[in-house]
Amino acid sequence: MSILIENIKELVQVESIPKPLVKGKEMAKLKTIKNAFLYIEDGLISAFGSMNNLDDSLSIKENNTVTIMDADGRMVFPSFVDSHTHLVYPASREIEYIDKIKGLSYEEIAKRGGGILNSAKLMQEATENELVESSLKRLNEIVKYGTGAVEIKSGYGLTVESEIKMLRVIQRLKEISPLTIKSTFLGAHSIPLEYRSDQTKYVDIVINEMLPQIAAEGLADYIDVFCDTGFFTVEDTERILEAGAKYNIRGKIHANELDYSGGIQAGVKYNALSVDHLEFTGREEIETLLNSETMPTVLPGAAFFLGMKYSPVREMMDAGLPVALASDFNPGSSPSGNMQLIISMACILYKMLPEEAINATTINTAYAMGISNSLGSIAVGKKANVFITTKIPTYEYLPYYYGTNKVEKVILNGEMINQ
Ligand code: NIG
Ligand code: FE
């Protein structure tokens, strides 16, 4: 099965020589081809270029059924890659949202046993089937908004059984969803109340009881720790990252959301694939990241929803760092997986240029998920996960005209998705 998309107004984020990530000044550059075609064969991007060169550059295999689509002035983008979500959860938490409106902080809500612990309580009773069903709905929703790959974390279990249940749900989602999915074990998301006076004991359970079973069943691609004030310490984090490394499971950690927690340094020390949130990032943290292979990942949805300060992305890029942007889709601090909205927030709240925000939500998040060799840009041989926009005048219009869906058609693994 092949698809030829013709008359594309602008084909966005094309690469002739694919890069694993973009950083610093390069982030403001976005390669596009106007009046373009895109040819998809056997689930992969097979050719692309200017419509003027269509006949020369295309050798359509004989006997191949080609579906020809006329984009008729619409644009084509590589699907968004959302490298940080918690989209498997048992129930929404709009009551806490009201508490926040009334003035309670995220930490105060957590201290009262709300927040993550609230989800963990409900997670105990949820069945695997219920969780698969509700998560699939969320996956279908983000597909409609243009996401083609997503990382999903555990972390609402906080017991051996419940964490494994969550990861099995993610495993099933990998099997049934057309999205590319990576799973992350986040046993150290919050300290259960019964361990508050001895949190090391809980960390021991994460390391000695949860992780070995999870690794044995191959349930986690990555491992995460919420390294922040009131949650897990640098020492806890380092122990967990070291334990993960023994199973070849790399870290992708929550760091510096609530304070200069030392989480960024701990992540880099253990060669984490990404450190995420980063509201509290100063000169020292930037220096540490500069000498690393760790992707700094900013989550505008959570900062916006919790009314927090915004991560210094401009300083980070000026210093030469790459930046990735993910949704953090979760019921407590970011109840949206809409990556178009994330791009708008990046431009409006963080003063990122549309080009920077598009790089940050495609190729750089692909790096942060360990999949930038197969996703995150339009390049020959990459997986054909793309979307066709509505009729928009420019790609800058995408963040500008915020709040509505500019994705009209979605192709995942080279197949049209019915929506
Ligand atoms: O990434 N910061 C920690 N964890 C999540 C929040 C999860 C929740 O409140 O349910 C986050 O924002
Ligand atoms: Fe998160």
XYZ file of C-alpha atoms and ligand atoms in Angstrom:
432
model
C 0.000 0.000 0.000
C 1.299 3.418 -0.948
C 0.071 6.967 -0.613
C 1.136 9.870 -2.781
C 0.182 13.270 -1.377
C 0.318 15.925 -4.068
C 0.038 19.715 -4.127
C 1.130 20.245 -0.543
C 1.204 23.976 0.123
C 4.227 23.512 2.401
C 5.881 20.322 3.622
C 7.249 21.176 7.043
C 10.311 19.878 8.920
C 12.050 18.084 6.055
C 15.541 16.663 6.413
C 17.842 15.337 3.712
C 20.445 14.292 6.263
C 18.539 13.392 9.442
C 19.871 14.713 12.725
C 19.172 13.186 16.139
C 18.236 16.591 17.617
C 18.600 20.323 17.059
C 20.109 22.749 19.542
C 20.976 26.371 20.188
C 20.613 28.694 17.181
C 19.705 25.761 14.941
C 16.380 25.555 16.740
C 15.174 28.672 14.917
C 15.716 26.967 11.559
C 12.952 24.895 10.062
C 13.364 23.421 6.603
C 10.277 23.290 4.442
C 9.413 22.700 0.786
C 6.673 24.744 -0.818
C 4.392 23.162 -3.421
C 5.570 19.704 -2.474
C 4.742 16.017 -2.729
C 5.202 13.227 -0.207
C 5.352 9.576 -1.167
C 4.697 6.888 1.422
C 5.397 3.210 0.804
C 5.024 0.233 3.159
C 4.540 2.455 6.189
C 7.643 4.538 5.562
C 8.471 7.865 3.946
C 9.877 6.847 0.585
C 10.355 10.157 -1.243
C 9.467 13.821 -1.055
C 10.297 16.989 -2.900
C 8.992 19.795 -5.032
C 5.992 19.095 -7.275
C 8.165 20.251 -10.169
C 10.403 17.226 -9.657
C 7.660 14.728 -8.998
C 8.136 12.677 -12.177
C 11.923 12.483 -11.868
C 12.120 11.628 -8.205
C 9.426 9.028 -8.010
C 9.768 5.433 -9.065
C 6.492 3.911 -8.051
C 6.862 0.139 -7.785
C 4.946 -1.769 -10.391
C 1.834 -3.553 -9.147
C 1.722 -1.182 -6.234
C -1.675 0.228 -5.373
C -1.154 3.915 -4.938
C -3.723 6.093 -3.279
C -3.296 9.580 -4.651
C -4.355 12.401 -2.345
C -4.580 15.989 -3.446
C -3.647 18.171 -0.467
C -5.054 21.081 -2.443
C -3.141 23.785 -0.661
C -3.018 22.202 2.778
C 0.226 21.695 4.698
C 1.848 18.468 5.883
C 3.796 18.122 9.112
C 5.523 15.173 10.761
C 3.293 14.037 13.639
C 4.044 15.553 17.004
C 6.036 13.433 19.407
C 4.870 13.812 23.007
C 7.729 12.576 25.173
C 6.154 13.051 28.621
C 2.647 11.994 29.662
C 0.806 10.272 32.470
C -2.236 9.481 30.366
C -3.126 6.194 32.028
C -5.122 7.333 35.045
C -8.279 6.153 36.767
C -10.294 9.386 37.068
C -10.182 13.121 36.519
C -9.381 15.432 39.467
C -11.331 18.615 38.826
C -12.096 19.021 42.546
C -8.411 19.778 43.211
C -8.555 22.222 40.367
C -11.175 24.125 42.349
C -8.939 23.912 45.460
C -6.165 25.471 43.382
C -8.461 28.256 42.210
C -9.234 28.923 45.870
C -5.527 29.313 46.564
C -4.074 25.977 47.676
C -0.671 25.146 46.200
C 0.264 21.901 44.463
C 2.449 20.987 47.448
C -0.344 21.755 49.954
C -2.767 19.556 48.054
C -0.159 16.774 47.958
C 0.501 17.106 51.725
C -3.180 16.533 52.461
C -3.053 13.221 50.604
C -4.571 14.716 47.500
C -2.817 14.967 44.183
C -0.930 11.908 43.035
C -2.012 9.919 46.131
C -5.640 10.588 45.260
C -5.100 8.966 41.847
C -3.148 6.135 43.490
C -6.095 5.302 45.759
C -8.467 5.055 42.810
C -5.894 3.114 40.808
C -6.053 0.253 43.361
C -9.667 -0.423 42.407
C -9.446 0.141 38.660
C -9.293 -2.947 36.462
C -6.833 -3.354 33.613
C -9.699 -3.390 31.109
C -11.212 -0.172 32.448
C -7.836 1.529 32.283
C -7.183 0.338 28.727
C -10.592 1.585 27.654
C -10.271 5.065 29.186
C -6.672 5.454 28.022
C -7.578 4.463 24.471
C -10.092 7.304 24.396
C -7.329 9.719 25.381
C -5.006 8.256 22.770
C -7.664 8.691 20.084
C -8.089 12.264 21.198
C -4.395 13.134 20.930
C -4.173 11.449 17.525
C -6.823 13.892 16.302
C -4.646 16.783 17.484
C -1.655 15.469 15.558
C 0.350 13.338 17.986
C 1.954 10.273 16.416
C 4.173 9.011 19.233
C 3.767 9.232 22.975
C 5.602 8.259 26.134
C 3.382 7.090 28.991
C 4.443 6.772 32.619
C 3.255 4.598 35.464
C 3.339 6.295 38.862
C -0.267 6.239 40.021
C 0.223 2.719 41.357
C 2.774 3.144 44.149
C 2.414 -0.516 45.167
C 4.056 -3.466 43.444
C 0.744 -4.784 42.069
C -0.616 -1.433 41.032
C 2.558 -0.223 39.294
C 2.750 -3.478 37.353
C -0.930 -3.171 36.490
C -0.333 0.286 35.009
C 2.653 -0.892 33.004
C 0.703 -3.879 31.674
C -1.977 -1.462 30.543
C 0.679 0.550 28.667
C 1.962 -2.723 27.172
C -1.537 -3.483 25.874
C -1.864 0.036 24.474
C 1.391 -0.527 22.576
C -0.156 -3.621 21.011
C -3.501 -2.147 20.012
C -2.813 1.500 19.233
C -1.347 2.756 15.937
C 0.680 5.284 17.953
C 4.338 4.609 18.683
C 4.423 4.247 22.476
C 7.254 4.078 25.026
C 6.649 3.164 28.656
C 8.327 4.632 31.701
C 8.339 3.164 35.205
C 7.659 5.954 37.710
C 7.339 4.058 41.002
C 8.992 7.053 42.691
C 6.255 9.544 41.815
C 5.051 10.246 45.359
C 5.724 8.825 48.797
C 2.728 6.797 50.042
C 1.438 8.104 53.412
C 2.539 5.000 55.340
C 6.183 5.647 54.308
C 6.258 9.375 55.007
C 8.372 8.923 58.115
C 10.785 6.562 56.378
C 10.837 7.220 52.678
C 14.029 5.211 52.184
C 11.940 2.134 52.899
C 9.665 3.009 49.988
C 12.665 3.636 47.721
C 13.911 0.168 48.736
C 10.596 -1.288 47.550
C 10.878 0.554 44.236
C 14.403 -0.781 43.724
C 14.180 -4.267 45.192
C 10.575 -5.319 44.580
C 9.075 -3.309 41.746
C 12.011 -2.858 39.364
C 13.211 -6.490 39.168
C 9.716 -7.750 38.245
C 9.154 -4.932 35.784
C 12.513 -5.566 34.133
C 11.897 -9.310 34.025
C 8.607 -8.776 32.195
C 10.173 -6.128 29.921
C 7.517 -3.624 30.922
C 9.599 -0.447 31.032
C 11.611 1.312 28.357
C 12.685 4.050 30.801
C 12.722 4.851 34.508
C 11.610 8.090 36.181
C 11.821 9.738 39.604
C 10.067 12.891 40.824
C 13.193 14.559 42.230
C 11.917 17.637 44.020
C 11.202 19.300 47.338
C 8.608 17.300 49.262
C 9.044 14.312 46.975
C 12.251 12.323 46.307
C 15.758 13.483 47.228
C 18.860 13.514 45.059
C 20.103 10.506 47.000
C 16.861 8.579 46.338
C 17.044 9.594 42.681
C 20.639 8.473 42.244
C 19.927 5.127 43.868
C 16.975 4.542 41.545
C 18.832 5.636 38.395
C 21.728 3.381 39.338
C 19.352 0.470 39.861
C 17.748 1.163 36.466
C 21.165 1.227 34.797
C 21.800 -2.335 36.007
C 18.918 -3.398 33.775
C 19.977 -1.038 30.972
C 16.953 1.144 31.628
C 17.795 4.802 31.131
C 16.328 7.636 33.174
C 13.829 10.267 32.089
C 13.261 12.228 35.226
C 11.045 14.915 36.760
C 13.451 17.607 37.946
C 13.505 21.176 39.244
C 9.775 21.810 39.016
C 9.373 23.115 42.560
C 12.922 24.136 43.468
C 16.615 23.955 42.566
C 16.385 20.331 43.593
C 19.660 18.986 42.208
C 17.565 16.767 39.966
C 19.113 18.098 36.762
C 22.621 17.303 38.015
C 21.533 13.841 39.207
C 19.930 13.111 35.829
C 23.011 14.181 33.892
C 25.305 12.240 36.233
C 23.441 9.042 35.326
C 23.149 9.967 31.633
C 19.370 10.314 31.711
C 17.788 10.581 28.293
C 15.850 13.632 29.463
C 15.239 15.841 32.472
C 11.762 17.325 32.474
C 9.919 20.394 33.910
C 12.973 22.616 34.690
C 11.178 25.671 36.073
C 14.128 26.136 38.435
C 17.071 26.190 36.047
C 20.010 28.520 36.616
C 23.516 28.977 35.232
C 24.853 25.926 37.038
C 22.110 23.662 35.701
C 22.628 24.992 32.155
C 26.379 24.338 32.394
C 25.729 20.807 33.583
C 23.344 20.141 30.685
C 25.791 21.548 28.129
C 28.200 18.697 28.725
C 25.627 15.962 28.433
C 23.470 13.807 26.191
C 20.404 14.637 28.255
C 17.496 16.458 26.575
C 16.131 19.385 28.631
C 12.360 19.052 28.328
C 9.951 21.801 29.280
C 6.271 21.171 30.046
C 4.346 24.411 29.427
C 0.961 22.833 30.202
C 1.894 22.107 33.826
C 3.520 25.514 34.435
C 0.477 27.229 32.934
C -2.070 25.131 34.820
C -0.300 25.456 38.175
C 0.553 29.136 37.656
C 4.256 28.530 38.107
C 7.220 30.440 36.842
C 8.313 29.604 33.330
C 11.464 27.733 32.568
C 14.200 29.983 31.061
C 14.116 28.420 27.592
C 15.647 31.457 25.855
C 18.692 31.361 28.138
C 18.954 27.642 27.548
C 18.875 27.999 23.760
C 21.219 31.021 23.829
C 23.689 28.893 25.771
C 23.551 26.330 22.962
C 21.227 23.779 24.526
C 18.457 21.878 22.770
C 14.955 22.194 24.216
C 12.074 19.737 23.902
C 8.437 20.498 24.733
C 5.945 17.876 25.885
C 2.381 17.950 27.207
C 2.724 16.231 30.620
C -0.890 15.094 29.992
C -2.121 14.076 33.476
C -5.201 14.641 35.656
C -3.498 16.823 38.280
C -1.269 19.393 36.650
C -1.903 19.280 32.910
C -5.238 17.829 31.827
C -4.585 18.202 28.089
C -2.534 16.290 25.567
C -3.065 18.833 22.804
C 0.394 19.519 21.365
C -0.905 22.380 19.201
C -1.814 24.155 22.420
C 1.661 23.400 23.812
C 3.199 25.093 20.771
C 0.972 28.153 21.262
C 1.908 28.315 24.950
C 5.586 28.027 24.026
C 5.294 30.985 21.670
C 3.085 33.146 23.875
C 4.396 32.387 27.355
C 8.019 31.392 26.668
C 8.562 33.696 23.661
C 9.732 30.842 21.491
C 9.568 31.306 17.736
C 7.173 28.979 15.908
C 10.195 27.282 14.282
C 11.758 26.661 17.692
C 8.498 25.318 19.091
C 7.988 22.994 16.113
C 11.526 21.617 16.440
C 10.932 21.211 20.173
C 7.758 19.140 19.676
C 8.988 16.919 16.835
C 12.659 16.051 16.456
C 13.735 16.980 19.999
C 10.909 15.110 21.701
C 11.684 12.172 19.413
C 15.238 12.283 20.824
C 13.770 12.451 24.355
C 11.872 9.237 23.605
C 14.850 7.508 21.985
C 13.141 7.339 18.590
C 14.629 10.202 16.580
C 16.093 7.766 14.043
C 12.560 6.780 13.024
C 10.283 9.733 13.863
C 10.252 13.503 14.410
C 10.848 14.760 10.862
C 10.063 14.161 7.198
C 13.064 12.116 6.076
C 13.392 9.162 3.713
C 13.171 5.892 5.639
C 11.423 7.362 8.668
C 8.071 6.068 9.793
C 5.195 7.679 7.875
C 3.475 9.386 10.803
C 2.267 12.712 9.429
C -0.731 14.991 9.490
C -2.406 17.144 6.896
C -3.600 20.496 8.178
C -6.758 22.393 7.445
C -6.277 25.196 4.932
C -3.909 27.494 6.776
C -2.010 30.398 5.243
C 1.391 29.808 6.901
C 2.890 27.403 9.435
C 3.116 30.313 11.874
C -0.679 30.330 11.826
C -0.645 27.055 13.753
C 0.467 28.568 17.096
C -1.138 31.920 16.336
C -4.697 30.729 15.796
C -4.723 28.877 19.095
C -7.555 26.882 20.582
C -8.913 25.194 17.462
C -7.765 22.025 15.795
C -5.779 22.670 12.640
C -5.258 18.951 11.921
C -7.594 17.601 9.274
C -6.220 14.169 8.349
C -3.814 11.842 10.102
C -1.589 9.129 8.638
C 0.107 6.724 11.039
C 2.407 3.898 9.918
C 1.553 4.853 6.347
C -2.174 4.343 6.849
C -4.995 6.848 6.963
C -6.612 7.016 10.384
C -10.385 7.318 10.379
C -11.475 10.025 12.739
O 4.451 15.888 35.916
N 5.282 16.569 38.829
C 4.898 15.453 39.062
N 3.998 14.712 38.454
C 3.029 15.126 37.535
C 1.757 15.481 38.214
C 0.931 14.328 38.399
C -0.352 14.594 39.146
O -0.533 15.623 39.805
O -1.167 13.683 39.043
C 3.574 16.211 36.685
O 3.176 17.374 36.730
Fe 4.995 14.609 34.662
